[in-house]
Amino acid sequence: MFRRIGESVRKFMYGRYGSDQLNIVLLVAAIAVSLTNSFLSLIFRNSFVYIRILNPILYLLMLALLGFGIFRMLSRNIYARQKENRKFRQLWTCLTDRKNRYFRCPKCKQTVRVPRKRGKINITCPKCGERFIKKT
């Protein structure tokens, strides 16, 4: 019986995108918003502002995060989902990299990585050779 269910799920997911890092972050964010909403409902149980305004907003945010994650998982447009995930991973790298700063070349828009805490430096774009000065 379970083999048939597994086979039907595999058939359904064939040609669909599945899960990636962005989907995992969306799921974790939805769980965090849900837990925050539950915790706040215990604290502000009789508050008019929480019951009428904040609770529905947090609930809709949680549903939107879950809905977007499910949409991405079941999507058949694999190229677009890979592009979204690539952009997310680039942003995540820029946010978590403590040793480097990232700048865009004003001419060709290439991203250039330079070390932090060097003061004003003259940066040369590796793609087009444009020179620009930035403070790290």
PDB file of C-alpha atoms in Angstrom:
ATOM      1  CA  MET A   1       0.000   0.000   0.000  1.00  0.00           C
ATOM      2  CA  PHE A   2       2.721   2.498   0.999  1.00  0.00           C
ATOM      3  CA  ARG A   3       4.680   1.582  -2.104  1.00  0.00           C
ATOM      4  CA  ARG A   4       1.732   2.621  -4.288  1.00  0.00           C
ATOM      5  CA  ILE A   5       1.381   5.918  -2.423  1.00  0.00           C
ATOM      6  CA  GLY A   6       5.099   6.615  -2.795  1.00  0.00           C
ATOM      7  CA  GLU A   7       4.950   5.778  -6.481  1.00  0.00           C
ATOM      8  CA  SER A   8       1.984   8.090  -7.051  1.00  0.00           C
ATOM      9  CA  VAL A   9       3.745  10.946  -5.215  1.00  0.00           C
ATOM     10  CA  ARG A  10       6.863  10.349  -7.351  1.00  0.00           C
ATOM     11  CA  LYS A  11       4.748  10.436 -10.509  1.00  0.00           C
ATOM     12  CA  PHE A  12       3.037  13.647  -9.382  1.00  0.00           C
ATOM     13  CA  MET A  13       6.363  15.372  -8.609  1.00  0.00           C
ATOM     14  CA  TYR A  14       7.977  14.315 -11.886  1.00  0.00           C
ATOM     15  CA  GLY A  15       8.914  17.458 -13.849  1.00  0.00           C
ATOM     16  CA  ARG A  16       8.327  19.742 -10.869  1.00  0.00           C
ATOM     17  CA  TYR A  17      10.964  21.844  -9.131  1.00  0.00           C
ATOM     18  CA  GLY A  18      10.982  20.407  -5.611  1.00  0.00           C
ATOM     19  CA  SER A  19      12.753  22.007  -2.659  1.00  0.00           C
ATOM     20  CA  ASP A  20      15.873  24.164  -2.369  1.00  0.00           C
ATOM     21  CA  GLN A  21      17.508  26.603   0.075  1.00  0.00           C
ATOM     22  CA  LEU A  22      14.963  29.382  -0.517  1.00  0.00           C
ATOM     23  CA  ASN A  23      12.069  26.989   0.167  1.00  0.00           C
ATOM     24  CA  ILE A  24      13.690  25.903   3.421  1.00  0.00           C
ATOM     25  CA  VAL A  25      14.123  29.543   4.501  1.00  0.00           C
ATOM     26  CA  LEU A  26      10.481  30.273   3.585  1.00  0.00           C
ATOM     27  CA  LEU A  27       9.310  27.285   5.629  1.00  0.00           C
ATOM     28  CA  VAL A  28      11.438  28.264   8.648  1.00  0.00           C
ATOM     29  CA  ALA A  29      10.212  31.869   8.397  1.00  0.00           C
ATOM     30  CA  ALA A  30       6.583  30.687   8.268  1.00  0.00           C
ATOM     31  CA  ILE A  31       7.129  28.525  11.363  1.00  0.00           C
ATOM     32  CA  ALA A  32       8.816  31.449  13.157  1.00  0.00           C
ATOM     33  CA  VAL A  33       5.922  33.793  12.315  1.00  0.00           C
ATOM     34  CA  SER A  34       3.420  31.153  13.476  1.00  0.00           C
ATOM     35  CA  LEU A  35       5.249  30.639  16.785  1.00  0.00           C
ATOM     36  CA  THR A  36       5.534  34.398  17.278  1.00  0.00           C
ATOM     37  CA  ASN A  37       1.820  34.762  16.651  1.00  0.00           C
ATOM     38  CA  SER A  38       1.036  32.005  19.160  1.00  0.00           C
ATOM     39  CA  PHE A  39       3.355  33.500  21.768  1.00  0.00           C
ATOM     40  CA  LEU A  40       1.860  36.983  21.310  1.00  0.00           C
ATOM     41  CA  SER A  41      -1.669  35.587  21.553  1.00  0.00           C
ATOM     42  CA  LEU A  42      -0.801  34.223  24.999  1.00  0.00           C
ATOM     43  CA  ILE A  43       0.638  37.543  26.156  1.00  0.00           C
ATOM     44  CA  PHE A  44      -1.954  39.902  24.634  1.00  0.00           C
ATOM     45  CA  ARG A  45      -4.975  37.646  24.983  1.00  0.00           C
ATOM     46  CA  ASN A  46      -7.450  40.491  25.750  1.00  0.00           C
ATOM     47  CA  SER A  47      -5.861  43.252  23.674  1.00  0.00           C
ATOM     48  CA  PHE A  48      -8.155  44.748  21.051  1.00  0.00           C
ATOM     49  CA  VAL A  49      -5.224  45.903  18.900  1.00  0.00           C
ATOM     50  CA  TYR A  50      -3.665  42.457  18.819  1.00  0.00           C
ATOM     51  CA  ILE A  51      -6.907  40.557  18.145  1.00  0.00           C
ATOM     52  CA  ARG A  52      -8.187  42.923  15.430  1.00  0.00           C
ATOM     53  CA  ILE A  53      -4.976  44.089  13.733  1.00  0.00           C
ATOM     54  CA  LEU A  54      -1.765  42.231  14.529  1.00  0.00           C
ATOM     55  CA  ASN A  55      -3.104  38.662  14.675  1.00  0.00           C
ATOM     56  CA  PRO A  56      -4.663  38.709  11.171  1.00  0.00           C
ATOM     57  CA  ILE A  57      -1.553  40.371   9.690  1.00  0.00           C
ATOM     58  CA  LEU A  58       0.774  37.726  11.156  1.00  0.00           C
ATOM     59  CA  TYR A  59      -1.594  34.945  10.097  1.00  0.00           C
ATOM     60  CA  LEU A  60      -1.753  36.236   6.506  1.00  0.00           C
ATOM     61  CA  LEU A  61       2.035  36.628   6.435  1.00  0.00           C
ATOM     62  CA  MET A  62       2.433  33.014   7.552  1.00  0.00           C
ATOM     63  CA  LEU A  63      -0.020  31.830   4.875  1.00  0.00           C
ATOM     64  CA  ALA A  64       1.739  33.901   2.206  1.00  0.00           C
ATOM     65  CA  LEU A  65       5.138  32.418   3.107  1.00  0.00           C
ATOM     66  CA  LEU A  66       3.755  28.874   3.081  1.00  0.00           C
ATOM     67  CA  GLY A  67       1.810  29.485  -0.133  1.00  0.00           C
ATOM     68  CA  PHE A  68       4.843  30.886  -1.941  1.00  0.00           C
ATOM     69  CA  GLY A  69       6.957  27.946  -0.761  1.00  0.00           C
ATOM     70  CA  ILE A  70       4.383  25.412  -1.975  1.00  0.00           C
ATOM     71  CA  PHE A  71       3.996  27.285  -5.266  1.00  0.00           C
ATOM     72  CA  ARG A  72       7.779  27.156  -5.807  1.00  0.00           C
ATOM     73  CA  MET A  73       7.920  23.470  -4.866  1.00  0.00           C
ATOM     74  CA  LEU A  74       5.158  22.425  -7.276  1.00  0.00           C
ATOM     75  CA  SER A  75       6.183  24.737 -10.114  1.00  0.00           C
ATOM     76  CA  ARG A  76       7.103  23.268 -13.484  1.00  0.00           C
ATOM     77  CA  ASN A  77       9.047  26.381 -14.505  1.00  0.00           C
ATOM     78  CA  ILE A  78      12.378  25.034 -13.273  1.00  0.00           C
ATOM     79  CA  TYR A  79      14.499  27.745 -14.904  1.00  0.00           C
ATOM     80  CA  ALA A  80      12.661  30.580 -13.109  1.00  0.00           C
ATOM     81  CA  ARG A  81      12.866  28.794  -9.726  1.00  0.00           C
ATOM     82  CA  GLN A  82      16.605  28.188 -10.193  1.00  0.00           C
ATOM     83  CA  LYS A  83      17.075  31.855 -11.040  1.00  0.00           C
ATOM     84  CA  GLU A  84      15.186  32.905  -7.865  1.00  0.00           C
ATOM     85  CA  ASN A  85      17.285  30.529  -5.757  1.00  0.00           C
ATOM     86  CA  ARG A  86      20.534  31.798  -7.333  1.00  0.00           C
ATOM     87  CA  LYS A  87      19.583  35.424  -6.497  1.00  0.00           C
ATOM     88  CA  PHE A  88      18.666  34.400  -2.948  1.00  0.00           C
ATOM     89  CA  ARG A  89      21.988  32.598  -2.447  1.00  0.00           C
ATOM     90  CA  GLN A  90      23.906  35.639  -3.750  1.00  0.00           C
ATOM     91  CA  LEU A  91      22.031  37.899  -1.321  1.00  0.00           C
ATOM     92  CA  TRP A  92      22.586  35.434   1.527  1.00  0.00           C
ATOM     93  CA  THR A  93      26.319  35.313   0.784  1.00  0.00           C
ATOM     94  CA  CYS A  94      26.552  39.100   0.794  1.00  0.00           C
ATOM     95  CA  LEU A  95      24.693  39.317   4.107  1.00  0.00           C
ATOM     96  CA  THR A  96      26.707  36.630   5.892  1.00  0.00           C
ATOM     97  CA  ASP A  97      30.208  37.443   4.543  1.00  0.00           C
ATOM     98  CA  ARG A  98      31.995  39.368   7.314  1.00  0.00           C
ATOM     99  CA  LYS A  99      35.403  39.543   5.633  1.00  0.00           C
ATOM    100  CA  ASN A 100      34.445  41.105   2.297  1.00  0.00           C
ATOM    101  CA  ARG A 101      32.345  43.943   0.864  1.00  0.00           C
ATOM    102  CA  TYR A 102      30.507  43.693  -2.434  1.00  0.00           C
ATOM    103  CA  PHE A 103      30.200  46.567  -4.897  1.00  0.00           C
ATOM    104  CA  ARG A 104      28.666  46.886  -8.354  1.00  0.00           C
ATOM    105  CA  CYS A 105      30.649  48.274 -11.240  1.00  0.00           C
ATOM    106  CA  PRO A 106      28.935  51.508 -12.382  1.00  0.00           C
ATOM    107  CA  LYS A 107      29.581  50.682 -16.023  1.00  0.00           C
ATOM    108  CA  CYS A 108      28.796  46.978 -16.540  1.00  0.00           C
ATOM    109  CA  LYS A 109      26.997  46.147 -13.206  1.00  0.00           C
ATOM    110  CA  GLN A 110      29.429  43.289 -12.441  1.00  0.00           C
ATOM    111  CA  THR A 111      29.634  42.445  -8.717  1.00  0.00           C
ATOM    112  CA  VAL A 112      33.140  42.986  -7.336  1.00  0.00           C
ATOM    113  CA  ARG A 113      34.291  41.552  -3.992  1.00  0.00           C
ATOM    114  CA  VAL A 114      36.905  43.478  -1.981  1.00  0.00           C
ATOM    115  CA  PRO A 115      38.266  42.957   1.553  1.00  0.00           C
ATOM    116  CA  ARG A 116      36.729  44.969   4.400  1.00  0.00           C
ATOM    117  CA  LYS A 117      38.419  47.655   6.525  1.00  0.00           C
ATOM    118  CA  ARG A 118      40.929  48.875   3.941  1.00  0.00           C
ATOM    119  CA  GLY A 119      39.763  52.513   3.869  1.00  0.00           C
ATOM    120  CA  LYS A 120      39.287  54.184   0.493  1.00  0.00           C
ATOM    121  CA  ILE A 121      40.482  51.925  -2.270  1.00  0.00           C
ATOM    122  CA  ASN A 122      40.674  52.119  -6.030  1.00  0.00           C
ATOM    123  CA  ILE A 123      38.717  49.173  -7.463  1.00  0.00           C
ATOM    124  CA  THR A 124      39.242  47.908 -10.990  1.00  0.00           C
ATOM    125  CA  CYS A 125      36.397  45.901 -12.501  1.00  0.00           C
ATOM    126  CA  PRO A 126      37.687  42.531 -13.744  1.00  0.00           C
ATOM    127  CA  LYS A 127      35.128  42.414 -16.550  1.00  0.00           C
ATOM    128  CA  CYS A 128      35.331  45.840 -18.220  1.00  0.00           C
ATOM    129  CA  GLY A 129      38.392  47.442 -16.584  1.00  0.00           C
ATOM    130  CA  GLU A 130      36.444  50.418 -15.195  1.00  0.00           C
ATOM    131  CA  ARG A 131      38.095  52.064 -12.171  1.00  0.00           C
ATOM    132  CA  PHE A 132      36.074  53.479  -9.291  1.00  0.00           C
ATOM    133  CA  ILE A 133      36.844  54.510  -5.716  1.00  0.00           C
ATOM    134  CA  LYS A 134      34.879  53.151  -2.759  1.00  0.00           C
ATOM    135  CA  LYS A 135      35.294  53.177   1.011  1.00  0.00           C
ATOM    136  CA  THR A 136      35.397  49.748   2.640  1.00  0.00           C
TER     137      THR A 136
END
